[in-house]
Tab-separated table of C-alpha atoms in Angstrom:
chain	number	residue	atom	x	y	z
E	1	MET	CA	16.973	-43.744	37.837
E	2	LYS	CA	16.046	-40.581	39.154
E	3	THR	CA	15.799	-39.040	35.657
E	4	MET	CA	13.645	-41.701	34.374
E	5	PHE	CA	11.292	-41.138	37.264
E	6	LYS	CA	11.037	-37.608	36.498
E	7	ILE	CA	10.309	-38.134	32.890
E	8	ALA	CA	7.720	-40.641	33.846
E	9	ALA	CA	6.094	-38.190	36.347
E	10	VAL	CA	6.069	-35.434	33.802
E	11	SER	CA	4.597	-37.910	31.060
E	12	ALA	CA	1.772	-38.772	33.495
E	13	VAL	CA	1.030	-34.996	34.309
E	14	ALA	CA	0.901	-34.565	30.493
E	15	VAL	CA	-1.336	-37.572	29.826
E	16	ALA	CA	-3.627	-36.394	32.699
E	17	GLY	CA	-3.818	-32.926	31.063
E	18	VAL	CA	-4.830	-34.544	27.701
E	19	ILE	CA	-7.384	-36.821	29.424
E	20	ALA	CA	-8.902	-33.828	30.984
E	21	LEU	CA	-9.284	-31.747	27.903
E	22	PRO	CA	-12.441	-33.462	26.599
E	23	SER	CA	-14.285	-32.305	29.619
E	24	MET	CA	-13.193	-28.550	29.229
E	25	ALA	CA	-13.669	-28.921	25.456
E	26	SER	CA	-17.401	-29.904	25.916
E	27	ALA	CA	-18.094	-26.398	27.268
E	28	GLN	CA	-19.528	-24.184	24.432
E	29	VAL	CA	-17.735	-20.962	23.916
E	30	ALA	CA	-18.743	-18.474	21.249
E	31	ILE	CA	-17.254	-15.211	19.925
E	32	ALA	CA	-18.985	-12.017	19.103
E	33	ASP	CA	-18.186	-8.614	18.040
E	34	VAL	CA	-20.350	-6.414	20.091
E	35	ASP	CA	-19.545	-3.258	18.356
E	36	GLN	CA	-20.657	-4.903	15.070
E	37	ALA	CA	-23.921	-6.078	16.886
E	38	VAL	CA	-24.662	-2.483	17.969
E	39	GLY	CA	-23.805	-1.061	14.554
E	40	GLN	CA	-25.903	-3.674	12.844
E	41	SER	CA	-28.906	-3.154	15.158
E	42	ASN	CA	-32.144	-1.738	13.819
E	43	ALA	CA	-32.111	1.177	16.312
E	44	PHE	CA	-28.720	2.182	15.190
E	45	VAL	CA	-29.400	2.121	11.622
E	46	LEU	CA	-32.719	4.157	12.181
E	47	ALA	CA	-30.815	6.517	14.444
E	48	GLU	CA	-28.002	7.138	11.602
E	49	ASN	CA	-30.737	7.766	9.100
E	50	GLN	CA	-32.589	10.292	11.337
E	51	ILE	CA	-29.251	11.954	12.320
E	52	LYS	CA	-28.540	12.303	8.445
E	53	LEU	CA	-31.903	13.846	7.778
E	54	THR	CA	-32.291	15.999	11.041
E	55	HIS	CA	-28.728	17.404	10.763
E	56	LYS	CA	-28.394	17.460	7.230
E	57	ALA	CA	-27.441	21.245	7.101
E	58	ALA	CA	-24.442	20.362	9.488
E	59	PHE	CA	-23.246	17.417	7.223
E	60	ASP	CA	-23.474	19.838	4.238
E	61	GLN	CA	-21.468	22.398	6.182
E	62	VAL	CA	-18.901	19.856	7.274
E	63	THR	CA	-18.570	18.424	3.657
E	64	ALA	CA	-18.092	21.958	2.326
E	65	ALA	CA	-15.493	22.935	4.908
E	66	ARG	CA	-13.657	19.692	4.232
E	67	ALA	CA	-13.521	20.321	0.619
E	68	GLU	CA	-11.979	23.669	1.338
E	69	LEU	CA	-9.658	22.200	3.746
E	70	GLN	CA	-8.229	19.855	0.914
E	71	LYS	CA	-7.779	22.820	-1.198
E	72	LEU	CA	-5.801	24.666	1.454
E	73	TYR	CA	-3.724	21.562	2.229
E	74	ALA	CA	-3.039	21.270	-1.493
E	75	VAL	CA	-1.242	24.603	-1.396
E	76	LEU	CA	0.836	23.488	1.537
E	77	ASP	CA	1.879	20.123	-0.237
E	78	THR	CA	5.055	21.307	-1.779
E	79	ASN	CA	6.256	17.831	-2.955
E	80	LYS	CA	2.605	17.032	-4.462
E	81	ASP	CA	2.416	13.712	-2.752
E	82	LYS	CA	-1.177	14.548	-1.787
E	83	GLN	CA	-0.237	14.481	1.940
E	84	VAL	CA	0.978	17.510	4.081
E	85	SER	CA	3.996	16.217	6.009
E	86	GLN	CA	5.253	17.580	9.239
E	87	PRO	CA	8.167	19.358	7.432
E	88	GLU	CA	5.753	20.912	4.970
E	89	LEU	CA	3.487	22.072	7.756
E	90	ASP	CA	6.366	23.546	9.804
E	91	ALA	CA	7.819	25.379	6.640
E	92	ALA	CA	4.374	26.835	6.063
E	93	VAL	CA	4.049	27.946	9.878
E	94	ALA	CA	7.691	29.449	9.559
E	95	ALA	CA	6.818	31.275	6.455
E	96	LYS	CA	3.619	32.494	8.021
E	97	LYS	CA	1.433	31.388	5.207
E	98	PRO	CA	-2.037	32.830	5.178
E	99	GLU	CA	-3.396	29.033	4.747
E	100	ILE	CA	-2.394	28.131	8.031
E	101	ALA	CA	-5.014	30.625	9.773
E	102	LEU	CA	-7.491	29.503	7.229
E	103	ILE	CA	-6.926	25.857	8.015
E	104	ASP	CA	-7.334	26.533	11.711
E	105	ALA	CA	-10.606	28.472	11.074
E	106	LYS	CA	-11.909	25.684	8.736
E	107	ASN	CA	-11.004	23.042	11.506
E	108	ALA	CA	-12.866	24.907	13.993
E	109	GLN	CA	-15.886	25.325	11.633
E	110	VAL	CA	-15.833	21.546	11.082
E	111	ASN	CA	-15.757	20.830	14.835
E	112	ALA	CA	-18.580	23.263	15.540
E	113	ALA	CA	-20.779	21.930	12.779
E	114	GLY	CA	-20.124	18.410	13.893
E	115	GLN	CA	-20.941	18.837	17.515
E	116	PRO	CA	-24.653	18.257	17.100
E	117	ILE	CA	-24.068	15.328	14.821
E	118	ALA	CA	-21.585	13.754	17.426
E	119	LYS	CA	-23.878	14.339	20.297
E	120	ALA	CA	-26.822	12.811	18.748
E	121	ARG	CA	-24.674	9.726	17.762
E	122	ALA	CA	-23.434	9.424	21.244
E	123	TYR	CA	-26.752	9.528	22.702
E	124	SER	CA	-28.287	6.984	20.427
E	125	GLN	CA	-25.372	4.632	20.881
E	126	GLU	CA	-25.620	4.926	24.676
E	127	GLN	CA	-29.326	4.023	24.695
E	128	ILE	CA	-28.418	0.810	22.512
E	129	VAL	CA	-25.109	-0.037	24.607
E	130	GLY	CA	-27.518	0.287	27.687
E	131	LYS	CA	-29.346	-2.826	26.573
E	132	LEU	CA	-26.165	-4.846	25.451
E	133	GLU	CA	-25.767	-6.649	28.688
E	134	ALA	CA	-29.329	-7.751	28.587
E	135	ALA	CA	-29.001	-8.872	25.068
E	136	LEU	CA	-25.795	-10.891	25.940
E	137	LYS	CA	-27.496	-12.516	28.738
E	138	GLN	CA	-30.466	-13.379	26.597
E	139	VAL	CA	-28.200	-14.955	24.022
E	140	MET	CA	-26.221	-16.812	26.641
E	141	THR	CA	-29.299	-18.201	28.312
E	142	THR	CA	-30.936	-19.199	24.895
E	143	THR	CA	-28.025	-20.967	23.513
E	144	ARG	CA	-26.590	-22.118	27.011
E	145	LEU	CA	-23.224	-20.454	26.525
E	146	PRO	CA	-21.143	-20.067	29.713
E	147	LEU	CA	-18.798	-17.598	27.812
E	148	ILE	CA	-18.742	-15.348	24.772
E	149	LEU	CA	-15.490	-13.851	23.774
E	150	SER	CA	-14.399	-11.021	21.380
E	151	PRO	CA	-13.122	-12.233	18.001
E	152	GLN	CA	-9.676	-10.895	18.979
E	153	ALA	CA	-9.436	-13.084	22.139
E	154	ALA	CA	-10.030	-16.344	20.142
E	155	VAL	CA	-7.069	-18.099	18.380
E	156	TYR	CA	-9.482	-19.648	15.864
E	157	ALA	CA	-13.252	-20.136	15.687
E	158	LEU	CA	-15.505	-21.666	13.129
E	159	PRO	CA	-18.144	-19.424	11.814
E	160	ALA	CA	-20.866	-21.292	13.536
E	161	ALA	CA	-19.186	-20.035	16.842
E	162	ASP	CA	-20.077	-16.381	16.020
E	163	VAL	CA	-23.198	-15.040	17.899
E	164	THR	CA	-22.975	-11.587	16.769
E	165	THR	CA	-26.086	-11.869	14.728
E	166	ASP	CA	-27.834	-13.440	17.735
E	167	ILE	CA	-26.736	-10.500	19.798
E	168	THR	CA	-27.978	-7.839	17.130
E	169	ASN	CA	-31.466	-9.839	16.977
E	170	ALA	CA	-31.656	-9.688	20.841
E	171	LEU	CA	-30.835	-5.686	20.539
E	172	ASN	CA	-33.545	-5.437	17.959
E	173	THR	CA	-36.178	-6.950	20.386
E	174	LEU	CA	-34.873	-5.123	23.517
E	175	VAL	CA	-34.413	-1.648	21.921
E	176	PRO	CA	-36.352	-1.239	18.634
E	177	GLN	CA	-35.651	2.425	18.161
E	178	VAL	CA	-33.827	5.210	20.103
E	179	SER	CA	-34.073	8.879	20.278
E	180	ILE	CA	-31.353	11.152	18.677
E	181	THR	CA	-32.359	14.063	20.787
E	182	PRO	CA	-30.664	14.245	23.910
E	183	PRO	CA	-32.169	15.822	27.130
E	184	ALA	CA	-30.982	19.405	28.013
E	185	ASN	CA	-27.584	19.454	29.583
E	186	TRP	CA	-26.966	15.788	28.537
E	187	GLN	CA	-23.199	14.797	27.974
E	188	PRO	CA	-21.694	11.472	26.627
E	189	GLY	CA	-21.576	9.004	29.585
E	190	GLY	CA	-25.080	10.345	30.675
E	191	ALA	CA	-23.755	13.034	32.999
E	192	PRO	CA	-25.396	16.413	32.759
E	193	ALA	CA	-23.105	19.281	31.688
């Protein structure tokens, strides 16, 4: 008799949960890839094009240095699988191959040449991301959404639930363009050096 009562009680709780579902399901929930929204915004696309033009010499220098690095790595690739494994690298270091010093120098050159590019990108992205919360609020208000999840947080969503494009459109309105030239002493995160 007690077992029968427990089963009935559990069933009643389960039925109550099912009955409560429609009220929870009526709340609209959307998904959005905010990184994609930022990356597709007009301001980001314009900034990327500006960076490519403004820092063309740096891009060319990085490209040339990377091509030279590939040639140096090819010398160290003893099994010719187009990858330098850790054992191959260790053997080159142990043999004191001159390519190791050249690789270090080329990597330093790539890093140095890439600094202004990275700084311009970080500054432009920071300006756009600074408007992201306002864009999200605008989309949530316009569409009357109480919640927006990342696509990774959703188990399954229909394409109509994706408001990424709406967020991009809101960003386009809120921040039509950005500067790629950070102020003196600016560091990513907005903190001065």
